[in-house]
PDB file of C-alpha atoms in Angstrom:
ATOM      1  CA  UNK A  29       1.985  10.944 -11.644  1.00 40.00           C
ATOM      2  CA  UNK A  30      -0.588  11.495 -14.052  1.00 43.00           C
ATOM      3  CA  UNK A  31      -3.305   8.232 -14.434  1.00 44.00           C
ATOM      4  CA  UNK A  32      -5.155   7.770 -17.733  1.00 46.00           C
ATOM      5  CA  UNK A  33      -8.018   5.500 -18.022  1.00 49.00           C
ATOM      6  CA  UNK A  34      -9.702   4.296 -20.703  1.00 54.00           C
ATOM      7  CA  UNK A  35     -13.676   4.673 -20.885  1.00 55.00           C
ATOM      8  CA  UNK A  36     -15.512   2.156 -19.734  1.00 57.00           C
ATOM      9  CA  UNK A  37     -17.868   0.548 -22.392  1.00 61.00           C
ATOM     10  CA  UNK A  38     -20.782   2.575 -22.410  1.00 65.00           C
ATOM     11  CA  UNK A  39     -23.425   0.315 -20.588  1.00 69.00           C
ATOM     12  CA  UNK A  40     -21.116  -0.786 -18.007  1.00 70.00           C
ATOM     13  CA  UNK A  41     -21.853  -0.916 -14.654  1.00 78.00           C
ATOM     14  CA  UNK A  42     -20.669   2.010 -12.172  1.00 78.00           C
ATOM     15  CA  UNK A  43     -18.790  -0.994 -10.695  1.00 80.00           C
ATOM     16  CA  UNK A  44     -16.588  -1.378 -13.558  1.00 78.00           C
ATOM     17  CA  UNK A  45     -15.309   2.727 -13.491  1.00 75.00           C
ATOM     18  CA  UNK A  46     -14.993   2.542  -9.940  1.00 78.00           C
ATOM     19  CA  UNK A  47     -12.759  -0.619  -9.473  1.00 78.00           C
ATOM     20  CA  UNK A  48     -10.821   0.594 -12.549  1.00 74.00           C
ATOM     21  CA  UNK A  49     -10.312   4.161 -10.902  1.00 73.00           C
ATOM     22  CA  UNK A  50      -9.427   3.063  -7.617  1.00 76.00           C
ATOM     23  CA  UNK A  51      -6.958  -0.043  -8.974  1.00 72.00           C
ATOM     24  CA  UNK A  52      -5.121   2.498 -11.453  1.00 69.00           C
ATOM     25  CA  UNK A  53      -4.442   4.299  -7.801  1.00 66.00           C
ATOM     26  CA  UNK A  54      -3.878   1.535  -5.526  1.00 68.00           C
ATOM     27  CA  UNK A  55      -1.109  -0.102  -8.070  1.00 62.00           C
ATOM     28  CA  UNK A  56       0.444   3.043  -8.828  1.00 49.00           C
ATOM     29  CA  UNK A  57       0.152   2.624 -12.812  1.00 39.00           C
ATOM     30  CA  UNK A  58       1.778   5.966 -14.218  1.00 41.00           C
ATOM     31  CA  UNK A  59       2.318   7.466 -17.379  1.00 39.00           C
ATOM     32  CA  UNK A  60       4.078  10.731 -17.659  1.00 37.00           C
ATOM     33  CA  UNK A  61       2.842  12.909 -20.762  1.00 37.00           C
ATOM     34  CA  UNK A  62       5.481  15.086 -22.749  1.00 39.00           C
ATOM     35  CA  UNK A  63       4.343  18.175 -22.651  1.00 43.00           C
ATOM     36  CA  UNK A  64       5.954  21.219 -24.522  1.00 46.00           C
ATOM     37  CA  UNK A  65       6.599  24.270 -22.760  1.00 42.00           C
ATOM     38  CA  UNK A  66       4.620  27.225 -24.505  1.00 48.00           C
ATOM     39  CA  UNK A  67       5.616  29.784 -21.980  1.00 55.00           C
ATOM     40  CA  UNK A  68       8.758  30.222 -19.643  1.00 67.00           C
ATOM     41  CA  UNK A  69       7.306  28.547 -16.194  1.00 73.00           C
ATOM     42  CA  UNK A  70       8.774  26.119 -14.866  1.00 77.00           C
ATOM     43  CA  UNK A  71       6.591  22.613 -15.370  1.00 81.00           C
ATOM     44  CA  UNK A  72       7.262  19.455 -13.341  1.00 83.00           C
ATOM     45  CA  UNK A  73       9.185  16.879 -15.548  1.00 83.00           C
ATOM     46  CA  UNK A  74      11.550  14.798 -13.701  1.00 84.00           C
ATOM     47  CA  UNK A  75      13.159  14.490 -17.144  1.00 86.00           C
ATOM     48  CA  UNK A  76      14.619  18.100 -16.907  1.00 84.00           C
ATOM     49  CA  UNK A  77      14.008  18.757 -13.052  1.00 84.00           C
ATOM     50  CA  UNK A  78      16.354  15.719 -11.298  1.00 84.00           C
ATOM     51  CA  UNK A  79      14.630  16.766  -7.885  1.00 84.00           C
ATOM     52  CA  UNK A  80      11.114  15.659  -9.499  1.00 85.00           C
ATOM     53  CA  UNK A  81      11.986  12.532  -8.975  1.00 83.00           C
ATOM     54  CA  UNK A  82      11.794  12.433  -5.814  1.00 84.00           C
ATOM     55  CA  UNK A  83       8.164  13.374  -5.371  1.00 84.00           C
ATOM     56  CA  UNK A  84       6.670  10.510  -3.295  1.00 83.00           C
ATOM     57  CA  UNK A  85       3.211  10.813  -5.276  1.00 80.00           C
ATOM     58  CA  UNK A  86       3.347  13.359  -7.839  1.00 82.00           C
ATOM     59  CA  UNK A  87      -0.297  14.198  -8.579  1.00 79.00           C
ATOM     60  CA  UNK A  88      -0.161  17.059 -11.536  1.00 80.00           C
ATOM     61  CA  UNK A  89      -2.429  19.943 -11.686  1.00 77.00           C
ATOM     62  CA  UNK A  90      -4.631  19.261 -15.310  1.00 75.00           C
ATOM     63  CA  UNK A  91      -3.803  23.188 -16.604  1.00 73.00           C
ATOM     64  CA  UNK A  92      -0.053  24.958 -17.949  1.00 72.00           C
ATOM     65  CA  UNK A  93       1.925  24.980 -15.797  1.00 73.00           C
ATOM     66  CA  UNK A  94       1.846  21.060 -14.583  1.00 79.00           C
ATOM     67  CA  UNK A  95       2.621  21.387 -10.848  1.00 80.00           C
ATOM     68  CA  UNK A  96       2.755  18.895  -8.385  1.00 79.00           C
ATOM     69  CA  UNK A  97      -0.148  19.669  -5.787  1.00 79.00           C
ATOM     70  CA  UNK A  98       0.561  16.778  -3.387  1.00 80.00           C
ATOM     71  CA  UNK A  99       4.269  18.352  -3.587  1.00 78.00           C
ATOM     72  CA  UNK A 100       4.365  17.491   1.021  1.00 80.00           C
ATOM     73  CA  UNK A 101       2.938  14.249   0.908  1.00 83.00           C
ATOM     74  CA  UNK A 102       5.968  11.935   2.535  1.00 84.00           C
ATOM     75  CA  UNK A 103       5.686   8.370   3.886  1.00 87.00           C
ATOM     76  CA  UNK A 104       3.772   8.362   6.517  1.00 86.00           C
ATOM     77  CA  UNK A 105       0.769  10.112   4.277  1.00 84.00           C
ATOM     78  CA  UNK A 106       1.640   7.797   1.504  1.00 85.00           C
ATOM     79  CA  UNK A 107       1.322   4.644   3.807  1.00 87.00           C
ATOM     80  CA  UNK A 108      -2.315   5.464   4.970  1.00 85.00           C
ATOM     81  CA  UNK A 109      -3.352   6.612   1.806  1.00 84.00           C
ATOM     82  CA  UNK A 110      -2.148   3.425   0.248  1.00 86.00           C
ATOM     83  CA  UNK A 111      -3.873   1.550   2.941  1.00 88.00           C
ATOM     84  CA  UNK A 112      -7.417   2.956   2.254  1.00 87.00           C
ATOM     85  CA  UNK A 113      -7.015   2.289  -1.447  1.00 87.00           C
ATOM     86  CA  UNK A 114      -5.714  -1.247  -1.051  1.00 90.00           C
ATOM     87  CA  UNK A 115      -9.117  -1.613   1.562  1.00 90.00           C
ATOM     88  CA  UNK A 116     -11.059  -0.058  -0.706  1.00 90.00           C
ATOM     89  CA  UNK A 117     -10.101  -2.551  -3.768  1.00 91.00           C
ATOM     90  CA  UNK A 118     -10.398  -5.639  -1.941  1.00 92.00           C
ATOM     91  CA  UNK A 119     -14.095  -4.249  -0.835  1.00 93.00           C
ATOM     92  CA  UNK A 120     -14.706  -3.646  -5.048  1.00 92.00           C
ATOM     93  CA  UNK A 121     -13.729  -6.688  -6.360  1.00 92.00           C
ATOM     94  CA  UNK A 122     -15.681  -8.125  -3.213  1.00 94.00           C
ATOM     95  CA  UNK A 123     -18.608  -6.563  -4.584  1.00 92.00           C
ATOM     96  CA  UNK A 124     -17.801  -7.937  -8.094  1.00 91.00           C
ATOM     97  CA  UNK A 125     -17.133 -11.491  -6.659  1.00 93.00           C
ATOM     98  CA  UNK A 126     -20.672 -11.000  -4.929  1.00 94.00           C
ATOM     99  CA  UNK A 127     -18.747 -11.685  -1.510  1.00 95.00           C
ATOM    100  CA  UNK A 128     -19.433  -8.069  -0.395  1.00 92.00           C
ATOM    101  CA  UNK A 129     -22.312  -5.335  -0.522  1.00 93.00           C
ATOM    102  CA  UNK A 130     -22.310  -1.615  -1.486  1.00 92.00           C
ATOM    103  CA  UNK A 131     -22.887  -0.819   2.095  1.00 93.00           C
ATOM    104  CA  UNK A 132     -19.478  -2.543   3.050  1.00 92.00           C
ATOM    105  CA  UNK A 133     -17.695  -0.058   0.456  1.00 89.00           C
ATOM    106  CA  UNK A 134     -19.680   3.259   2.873  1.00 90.00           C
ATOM    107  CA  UNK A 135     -18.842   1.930   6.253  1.00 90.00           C
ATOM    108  CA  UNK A 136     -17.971   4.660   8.766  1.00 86.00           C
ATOM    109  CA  UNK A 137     -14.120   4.622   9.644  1.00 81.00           C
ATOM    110  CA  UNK A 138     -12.129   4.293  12.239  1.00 83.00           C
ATOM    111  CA  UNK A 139     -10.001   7.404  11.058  1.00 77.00           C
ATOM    112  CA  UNK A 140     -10.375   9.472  14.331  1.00 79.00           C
ATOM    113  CA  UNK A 141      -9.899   6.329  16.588  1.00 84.00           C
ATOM    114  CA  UNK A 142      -6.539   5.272  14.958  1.00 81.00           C
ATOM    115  CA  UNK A 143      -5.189   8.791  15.117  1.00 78.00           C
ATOM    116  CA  UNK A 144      -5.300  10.921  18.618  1.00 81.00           C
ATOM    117  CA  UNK A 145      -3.313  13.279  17.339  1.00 82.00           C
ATOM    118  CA  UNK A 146      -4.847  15.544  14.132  1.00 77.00           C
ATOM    119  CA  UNK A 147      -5.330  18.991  12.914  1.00 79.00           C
ATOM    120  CA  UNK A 148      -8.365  20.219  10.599  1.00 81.00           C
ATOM    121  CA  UNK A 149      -8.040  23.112   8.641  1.00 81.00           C
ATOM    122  CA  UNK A 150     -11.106  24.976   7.498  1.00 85.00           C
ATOM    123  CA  UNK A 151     -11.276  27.843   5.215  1.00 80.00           C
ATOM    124  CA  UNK A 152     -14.097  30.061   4.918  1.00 79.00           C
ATOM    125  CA  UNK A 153     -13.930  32.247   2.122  1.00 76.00           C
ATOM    126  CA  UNK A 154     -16.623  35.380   0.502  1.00 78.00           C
ATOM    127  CA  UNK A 155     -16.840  36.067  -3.350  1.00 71.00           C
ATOM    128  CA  UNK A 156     -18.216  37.685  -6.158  1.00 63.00           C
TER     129      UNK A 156
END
């Protein structure tokens, strides 16, 4: 899934870009780009790669080659993440209805009370 979005007018509000970012994601509107291979690496096209199709949310990497980098999201991922989209669109056209504040939108969550069970990976890393 790749989502394009047209630029805002330039004196809209932040409001505007947001809701439009976050409804492009919460609806799932997709456009695939045809890309040309320049180099022999395998690129994610469902077109020529059948299994690509069955990438629950195919989110491509920007640079050659296109990869999939959500390639182990399944369902149960899918669900909450569509969940805290769909919450977070109703809370931004709230805000543009007047119904709802800002501060609704940066409300704590719940996350760690609705799942017991959790891992949390950091990496710590030196460079140059």
């Amino acid at each position: 899934m790749q989502i394009f979005l047209s630029s805002p007018p330039i004196n809209s509000p932040p409001l505007t870009s947001i809701i439009s970012f976050i409804y492009a994601h919460a609806t799932f509107i997709h456009t695939l780009k045809n890309k040309k291979k320049v180099m022999p690496l395998p690129v994610w096209n469902p077109k020529s790669n059948p299994r690509d199709w069955t990438h629950l949310m195919p989110i491509l990497t920007p640079a050659y080659p296109s990869m999939n980098s959500s390639y182990n999201v399944g369902q149960p991922q899918l669900r909450r993440i569509m969940d805290e989209l769909n919450e977070a669109c109703r809370i931004l056209q709230g805000i543009s209805r007047g119904e709802c504040t800002w501060a609704n939108l940066f409300q704590g969550s719940d996350f760690f009370k609705q799942h017991c069970h959790y891992l949390q990976v950091c990496v710590l890393a030196c460079g140059k």
